[in-house]
CSV table of C-alpha atoms and ligand atoms in Angstrom, one decimal:
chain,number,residue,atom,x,y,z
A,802,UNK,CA,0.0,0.0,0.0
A,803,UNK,CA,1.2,3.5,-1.0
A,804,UNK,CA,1.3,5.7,2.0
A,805,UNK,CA,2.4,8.6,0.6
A,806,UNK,CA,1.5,11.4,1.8
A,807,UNK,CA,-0.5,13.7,-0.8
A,808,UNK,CA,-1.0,17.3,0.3
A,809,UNK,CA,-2.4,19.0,3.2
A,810,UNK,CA,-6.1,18.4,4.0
A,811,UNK,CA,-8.7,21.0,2.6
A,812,UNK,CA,-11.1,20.7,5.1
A,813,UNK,CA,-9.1,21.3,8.6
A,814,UNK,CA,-6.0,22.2,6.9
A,815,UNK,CA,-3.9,20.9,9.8
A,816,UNK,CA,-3.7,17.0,9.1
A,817,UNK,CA,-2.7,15.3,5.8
A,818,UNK,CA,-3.9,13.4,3.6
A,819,UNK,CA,-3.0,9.2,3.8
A,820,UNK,CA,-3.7,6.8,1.1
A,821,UNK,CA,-5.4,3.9,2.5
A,822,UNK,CA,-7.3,1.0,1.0
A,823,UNK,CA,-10.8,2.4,1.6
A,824,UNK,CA,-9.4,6.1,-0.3
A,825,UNK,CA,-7.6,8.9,1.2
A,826,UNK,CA,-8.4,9.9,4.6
A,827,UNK,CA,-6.9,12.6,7.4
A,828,UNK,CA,-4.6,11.8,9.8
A,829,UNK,CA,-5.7,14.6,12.0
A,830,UNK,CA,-6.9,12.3,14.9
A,831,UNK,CA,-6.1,13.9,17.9
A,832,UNK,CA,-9.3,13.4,20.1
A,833,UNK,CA,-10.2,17.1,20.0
A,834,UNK,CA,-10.2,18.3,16.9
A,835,UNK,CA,-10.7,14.9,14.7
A,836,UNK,CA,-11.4,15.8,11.5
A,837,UNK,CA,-12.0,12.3,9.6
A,838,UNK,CA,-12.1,14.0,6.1
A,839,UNK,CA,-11.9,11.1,3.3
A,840,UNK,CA,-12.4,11.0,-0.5
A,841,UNK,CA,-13.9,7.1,-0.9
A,842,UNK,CA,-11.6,5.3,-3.3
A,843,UNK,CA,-15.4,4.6,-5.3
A,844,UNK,CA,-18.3,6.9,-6.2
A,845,UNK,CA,-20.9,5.3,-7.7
A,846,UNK,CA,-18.8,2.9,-9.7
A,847,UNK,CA,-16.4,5.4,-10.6
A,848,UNK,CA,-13.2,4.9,-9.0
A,849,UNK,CA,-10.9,7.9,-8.0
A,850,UNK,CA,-7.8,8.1,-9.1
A,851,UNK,CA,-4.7,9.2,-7.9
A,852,UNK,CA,-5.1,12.3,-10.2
A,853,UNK,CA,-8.8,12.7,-9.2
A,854,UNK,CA,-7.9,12.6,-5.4
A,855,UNK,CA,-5.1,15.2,-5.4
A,856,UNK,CA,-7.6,17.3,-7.5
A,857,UNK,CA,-10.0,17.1,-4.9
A,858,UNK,CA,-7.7,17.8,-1.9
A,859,UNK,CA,-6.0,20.7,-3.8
A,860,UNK,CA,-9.6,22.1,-3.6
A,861,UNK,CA,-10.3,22.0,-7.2
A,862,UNK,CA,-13.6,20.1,-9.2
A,863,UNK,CA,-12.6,17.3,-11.1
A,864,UNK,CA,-13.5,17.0,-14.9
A,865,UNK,CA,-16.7,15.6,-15.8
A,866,UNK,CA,-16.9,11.5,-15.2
A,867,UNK,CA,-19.1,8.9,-16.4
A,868,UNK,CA,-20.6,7.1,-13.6
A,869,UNK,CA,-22.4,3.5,-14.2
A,870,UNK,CA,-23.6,2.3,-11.6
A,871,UNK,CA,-26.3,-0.8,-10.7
A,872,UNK,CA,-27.9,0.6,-14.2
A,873,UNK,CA,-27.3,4.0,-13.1
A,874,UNK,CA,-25.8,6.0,-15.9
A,875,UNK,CA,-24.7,9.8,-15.7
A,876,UNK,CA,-22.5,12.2,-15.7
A,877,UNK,CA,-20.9,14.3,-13.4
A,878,UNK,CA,-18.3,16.5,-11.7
A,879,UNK,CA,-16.7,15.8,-8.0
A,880,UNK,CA,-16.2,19.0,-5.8
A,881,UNK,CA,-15.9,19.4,-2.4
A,882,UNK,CA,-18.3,21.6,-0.3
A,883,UNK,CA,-17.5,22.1,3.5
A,884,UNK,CA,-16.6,18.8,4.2
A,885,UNK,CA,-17.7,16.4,2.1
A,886,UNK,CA,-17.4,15.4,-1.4
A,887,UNK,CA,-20.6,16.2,-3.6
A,888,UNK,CA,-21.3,15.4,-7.4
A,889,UNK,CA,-21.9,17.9,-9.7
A,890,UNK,CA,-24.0,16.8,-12.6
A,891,UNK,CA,-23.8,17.8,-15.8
A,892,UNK,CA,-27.4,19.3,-16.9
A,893,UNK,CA,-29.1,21.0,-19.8
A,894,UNK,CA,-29.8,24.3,-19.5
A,895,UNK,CA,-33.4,24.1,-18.3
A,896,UNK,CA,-31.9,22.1,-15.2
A,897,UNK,CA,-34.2,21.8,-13.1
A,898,UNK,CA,-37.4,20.0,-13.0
A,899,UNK,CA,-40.8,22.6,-11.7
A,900,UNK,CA,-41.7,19.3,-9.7
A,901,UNK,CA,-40.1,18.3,-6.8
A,902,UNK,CA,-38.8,15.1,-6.0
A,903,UNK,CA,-42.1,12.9,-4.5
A,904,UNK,CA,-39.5,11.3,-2.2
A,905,UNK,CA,-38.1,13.5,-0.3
A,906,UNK,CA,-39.2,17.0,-2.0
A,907,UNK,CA,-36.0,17.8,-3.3
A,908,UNK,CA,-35.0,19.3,-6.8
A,909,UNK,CA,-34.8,16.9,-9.7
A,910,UNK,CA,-32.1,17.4,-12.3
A,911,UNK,CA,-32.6,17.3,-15.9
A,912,UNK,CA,-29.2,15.6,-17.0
A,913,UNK,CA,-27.9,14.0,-20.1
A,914,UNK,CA,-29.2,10.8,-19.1
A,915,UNK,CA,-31.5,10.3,-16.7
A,916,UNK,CA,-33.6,12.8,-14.4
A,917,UNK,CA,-32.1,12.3,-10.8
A,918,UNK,CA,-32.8,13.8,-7.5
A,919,UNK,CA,-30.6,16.4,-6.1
A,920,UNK,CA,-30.3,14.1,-2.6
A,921,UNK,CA,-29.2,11.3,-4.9
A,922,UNK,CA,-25.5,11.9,-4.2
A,923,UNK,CA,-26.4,11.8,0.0
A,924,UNK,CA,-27.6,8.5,-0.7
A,925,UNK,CA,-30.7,9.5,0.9
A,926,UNK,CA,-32.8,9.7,-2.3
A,927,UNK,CA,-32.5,7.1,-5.0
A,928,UNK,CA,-34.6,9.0,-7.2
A,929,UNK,CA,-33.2,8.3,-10.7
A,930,UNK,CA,-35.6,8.4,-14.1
A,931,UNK,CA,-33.5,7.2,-17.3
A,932,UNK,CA,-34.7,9.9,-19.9
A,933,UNK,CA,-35.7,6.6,-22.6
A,934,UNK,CA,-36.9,3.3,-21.6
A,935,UNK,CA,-37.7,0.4,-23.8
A,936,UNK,CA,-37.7,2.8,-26.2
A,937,UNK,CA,-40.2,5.3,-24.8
A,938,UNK,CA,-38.5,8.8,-25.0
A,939,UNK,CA,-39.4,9.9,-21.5
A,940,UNK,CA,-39.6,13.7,-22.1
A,941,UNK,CA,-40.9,16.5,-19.3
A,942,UNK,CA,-44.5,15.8,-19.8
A,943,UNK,CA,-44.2,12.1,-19.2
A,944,UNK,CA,-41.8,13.1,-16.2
A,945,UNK,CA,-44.3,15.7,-14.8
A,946,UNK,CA,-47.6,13.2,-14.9
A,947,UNK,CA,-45.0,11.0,-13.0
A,948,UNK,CA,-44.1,13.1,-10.7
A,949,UNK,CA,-47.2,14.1,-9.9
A,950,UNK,CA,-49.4,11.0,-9.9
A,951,UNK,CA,-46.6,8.2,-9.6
A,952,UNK,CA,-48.3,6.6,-12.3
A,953,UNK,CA,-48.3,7.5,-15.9
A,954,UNK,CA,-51.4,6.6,-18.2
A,955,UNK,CA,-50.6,4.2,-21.2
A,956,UNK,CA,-47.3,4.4,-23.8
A,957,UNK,CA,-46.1,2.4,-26.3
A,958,UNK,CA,-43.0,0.7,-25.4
A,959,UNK,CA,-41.2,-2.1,-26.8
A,960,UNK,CA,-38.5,-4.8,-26.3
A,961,UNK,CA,-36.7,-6.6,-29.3
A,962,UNK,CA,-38.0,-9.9,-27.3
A,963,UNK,CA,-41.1,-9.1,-27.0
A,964,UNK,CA,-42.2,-6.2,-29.2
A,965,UNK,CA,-44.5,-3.2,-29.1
A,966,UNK,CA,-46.8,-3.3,-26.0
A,967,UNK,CA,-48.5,-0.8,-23.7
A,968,UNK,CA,-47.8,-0.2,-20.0
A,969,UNK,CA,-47.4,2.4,-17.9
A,970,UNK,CA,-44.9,3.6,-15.7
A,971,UNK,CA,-45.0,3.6,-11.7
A,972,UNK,CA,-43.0,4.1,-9.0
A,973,UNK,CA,-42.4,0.6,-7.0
A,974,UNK,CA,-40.0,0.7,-4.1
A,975,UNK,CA,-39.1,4.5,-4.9
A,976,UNK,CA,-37.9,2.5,-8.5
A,977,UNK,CA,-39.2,3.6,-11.9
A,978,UNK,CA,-40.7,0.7,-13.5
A,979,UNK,CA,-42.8,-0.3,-16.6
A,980,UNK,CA,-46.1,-2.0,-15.6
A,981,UNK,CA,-47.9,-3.2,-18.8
A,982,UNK,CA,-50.8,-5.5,-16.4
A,983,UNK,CA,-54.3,-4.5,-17.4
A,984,UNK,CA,-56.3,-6.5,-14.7
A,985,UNK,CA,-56.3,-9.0,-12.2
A,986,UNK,CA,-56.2,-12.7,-14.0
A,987,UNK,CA,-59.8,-14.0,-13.7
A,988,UNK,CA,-58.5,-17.6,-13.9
A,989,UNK,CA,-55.9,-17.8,-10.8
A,990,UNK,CA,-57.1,-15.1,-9.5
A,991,UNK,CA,-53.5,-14.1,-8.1
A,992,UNK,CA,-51.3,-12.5,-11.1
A,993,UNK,CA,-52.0,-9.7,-13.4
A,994,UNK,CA,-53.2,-9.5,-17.0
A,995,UNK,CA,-50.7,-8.1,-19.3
A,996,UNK,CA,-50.0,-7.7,-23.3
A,997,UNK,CA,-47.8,-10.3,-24.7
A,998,UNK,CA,-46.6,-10.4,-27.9
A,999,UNK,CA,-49.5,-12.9,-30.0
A,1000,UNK,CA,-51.3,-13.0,-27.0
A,1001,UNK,CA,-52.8,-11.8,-23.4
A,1002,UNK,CA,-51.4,-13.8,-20.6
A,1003,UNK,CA,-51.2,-14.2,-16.7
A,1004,UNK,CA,-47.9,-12.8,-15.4
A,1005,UNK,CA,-48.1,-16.1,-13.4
A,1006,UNK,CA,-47.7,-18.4,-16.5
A,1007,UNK,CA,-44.2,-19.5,-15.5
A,1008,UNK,CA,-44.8,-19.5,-11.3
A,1009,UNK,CA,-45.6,-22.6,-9.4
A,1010,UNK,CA,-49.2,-21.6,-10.5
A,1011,UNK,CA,-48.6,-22.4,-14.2
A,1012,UNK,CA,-51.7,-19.9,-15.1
A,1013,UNK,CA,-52.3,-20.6,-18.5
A,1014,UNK,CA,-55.1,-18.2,-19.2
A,1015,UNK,CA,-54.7,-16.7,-22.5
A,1016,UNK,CA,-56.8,-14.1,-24.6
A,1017,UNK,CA,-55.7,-14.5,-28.2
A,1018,UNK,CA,-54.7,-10.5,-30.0
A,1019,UNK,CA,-57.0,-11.7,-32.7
A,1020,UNK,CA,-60.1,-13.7,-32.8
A,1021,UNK,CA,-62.0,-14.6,-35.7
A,1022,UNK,CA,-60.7,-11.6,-37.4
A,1023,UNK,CA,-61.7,-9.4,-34.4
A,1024,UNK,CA,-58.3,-7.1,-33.6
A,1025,UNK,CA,-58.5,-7.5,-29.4
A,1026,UNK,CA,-58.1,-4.5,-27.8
A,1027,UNK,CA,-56.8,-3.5,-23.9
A,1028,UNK,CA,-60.1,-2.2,-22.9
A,1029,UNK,CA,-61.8,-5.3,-24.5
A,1030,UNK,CA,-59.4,-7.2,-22.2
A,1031,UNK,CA,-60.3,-5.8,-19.1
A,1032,UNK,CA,-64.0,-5.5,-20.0
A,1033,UNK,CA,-63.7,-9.9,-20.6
A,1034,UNK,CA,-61.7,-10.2,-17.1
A,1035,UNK,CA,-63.7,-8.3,-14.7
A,1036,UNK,CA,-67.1,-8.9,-16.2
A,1037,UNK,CA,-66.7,-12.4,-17.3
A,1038,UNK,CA,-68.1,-11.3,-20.6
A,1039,UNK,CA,-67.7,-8.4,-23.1
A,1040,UNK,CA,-71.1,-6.2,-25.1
A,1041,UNK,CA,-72.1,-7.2,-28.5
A,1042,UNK,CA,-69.0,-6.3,-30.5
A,1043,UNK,CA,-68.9,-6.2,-34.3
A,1044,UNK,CA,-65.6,-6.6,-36.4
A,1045,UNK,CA,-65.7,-10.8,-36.4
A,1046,UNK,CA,-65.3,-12.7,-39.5
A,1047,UNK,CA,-67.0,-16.0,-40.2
A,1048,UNK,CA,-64.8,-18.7,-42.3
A,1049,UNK,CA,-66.9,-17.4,-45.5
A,1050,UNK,CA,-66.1,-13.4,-44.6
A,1051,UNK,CA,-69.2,-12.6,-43.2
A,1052,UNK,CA,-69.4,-9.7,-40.4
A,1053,UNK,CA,-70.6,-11.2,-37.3
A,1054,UNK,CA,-72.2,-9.9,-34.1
A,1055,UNK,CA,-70.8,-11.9,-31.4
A,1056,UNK,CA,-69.7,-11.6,-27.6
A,1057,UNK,CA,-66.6,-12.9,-25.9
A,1058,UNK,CA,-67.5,-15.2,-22.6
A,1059,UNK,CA,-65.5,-16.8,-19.8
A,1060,UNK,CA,-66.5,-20.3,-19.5
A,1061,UNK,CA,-67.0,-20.9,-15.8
A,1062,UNK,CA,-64.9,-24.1,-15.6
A,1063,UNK,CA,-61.5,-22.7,-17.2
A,1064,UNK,CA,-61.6,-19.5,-18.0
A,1065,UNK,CA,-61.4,-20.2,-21.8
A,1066,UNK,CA,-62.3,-17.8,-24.4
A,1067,UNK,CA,-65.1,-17.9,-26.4
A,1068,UNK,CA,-66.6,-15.9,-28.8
A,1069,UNK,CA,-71.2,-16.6,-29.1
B,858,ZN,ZN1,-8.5,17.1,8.0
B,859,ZN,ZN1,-35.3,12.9,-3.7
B,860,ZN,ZN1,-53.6,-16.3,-13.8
């Protein structure tokens, strides 16, 4: 371990500063005045360099750094205020959100990459919104109604696996998150209804409950819609819907029915 000693410390400017193999810390222990000023050898994934470190204890910002962390991705400048070390990060101009953050009421940044609560760096506030998600641009508006309500209302999104499908984005354990169920599954009665990509299914179709319910996206012809969906599961049955074909291209009247036994689709 290199214990070289770096430069005086900027914070009680009495001790210096001592490599060790958590960072760089002060060696001004003496019982009364203990100052315990460190620079953590990691940041969020970004690790501080010898360069970085003397940077920071000659006072100075450091240059802008990409941080990636658990997902995380931004970027930002290290500085130090009063005693600790604080991230600067790099936003547009418009930099900060009207909303505050639902969490803990602080300011939310508009950065490069994601829209991130000014506690973030304390560690008290997690609050991090990547600006696109399954390829949904998240823009301000879609930020604001999530802010606000901590639910969005329907988007498109979509995932090369799985394709286009509509959800809408919550807040779950102070995490952004894309919820695409529609209803509770009438068949198990436990998981949720959501779009798949030929098909409607349970979100328990590969739990210990091996739900199998399925609501084709087309029957007879009939394009099945999300509101069609939840109409079938809560009410067992849908209205008199036009749009089906018979096999000699004939437009039927018909309703979709749950039969009682298995939940199975079909369309009288
Ligand atoms: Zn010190
Ligand atoms: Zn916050
Ligand atoms: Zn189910």
């Amino acid at each position: 371990m290199d214990n070289k000693i770096t430069n005086p410390c900027p914070v009680c400017k009495v001790g210096q500063m001592i490599k060790t193999a958590n960072g760089w810390i002060c060696n001004n222990f003496s019982a009364t005045k203990f100052c315990g000023f460190t620079i953590y050898k990691e940041y969020f994934g970004q690790e501080i360099s010898d360069e970085l470190a003397n940077c920071l204890i000659s006072g100075k910002e450091t240059k802008e750094l990409e941080f990636n962390h658990k997902g995380k991705q931004f970027i930002a400048s290290l500085y130090l205020h009063n005693t600790k070390i604080k991230l600067r990060f790099k936003a547009d101009q418009a930099a900060i959100m009207n909303d505050a953050c639902p969490f803990c009421g602080g300011e939310v940044l508009i950065t490069e990459k994601a829209y991130i609560c000014s506690n973030f760096f304390k560690q008290e506030c997690h609050l991090y919104v990547p600006r696109k998600m399954a390829n949904l641009i998240i823009d301000e508006s879609i930020l604001h109604e999530l802010l606000k309500n901590r639910i969005t209302k329907s988007y498109d999104f979509f995932f090369p696996e799985k394709g286009k499908f509509s959800g809408r984005l919550v807040f779950r354990n102070k995490k952004v998150e894309i919820d695409n169920s529609i209803c509770q599954c009438p068949k198990c009665g436990v998981g949720a209804v959501y779009e798949g990509k030929k098909a409607f299914n349970c979100t328990n179709w590969n739990s210990e409950l091996k739900c199998d319910f399925t609501i084709w996206k087309e029957i007879k012809g009939k394009t099945i819609t999300e509101s069609i969906v939840r109409e079938l599961c809560e009410n067992g049955e849908t209205e008199q819907m036009t749009g089906f074909f018979s096999l000699k291209g004939e437009d039927l009247q018909k309703k979709l029915v749950l039969t009682h036994d298995n939940k199975k689709v079909i369309a009288i």
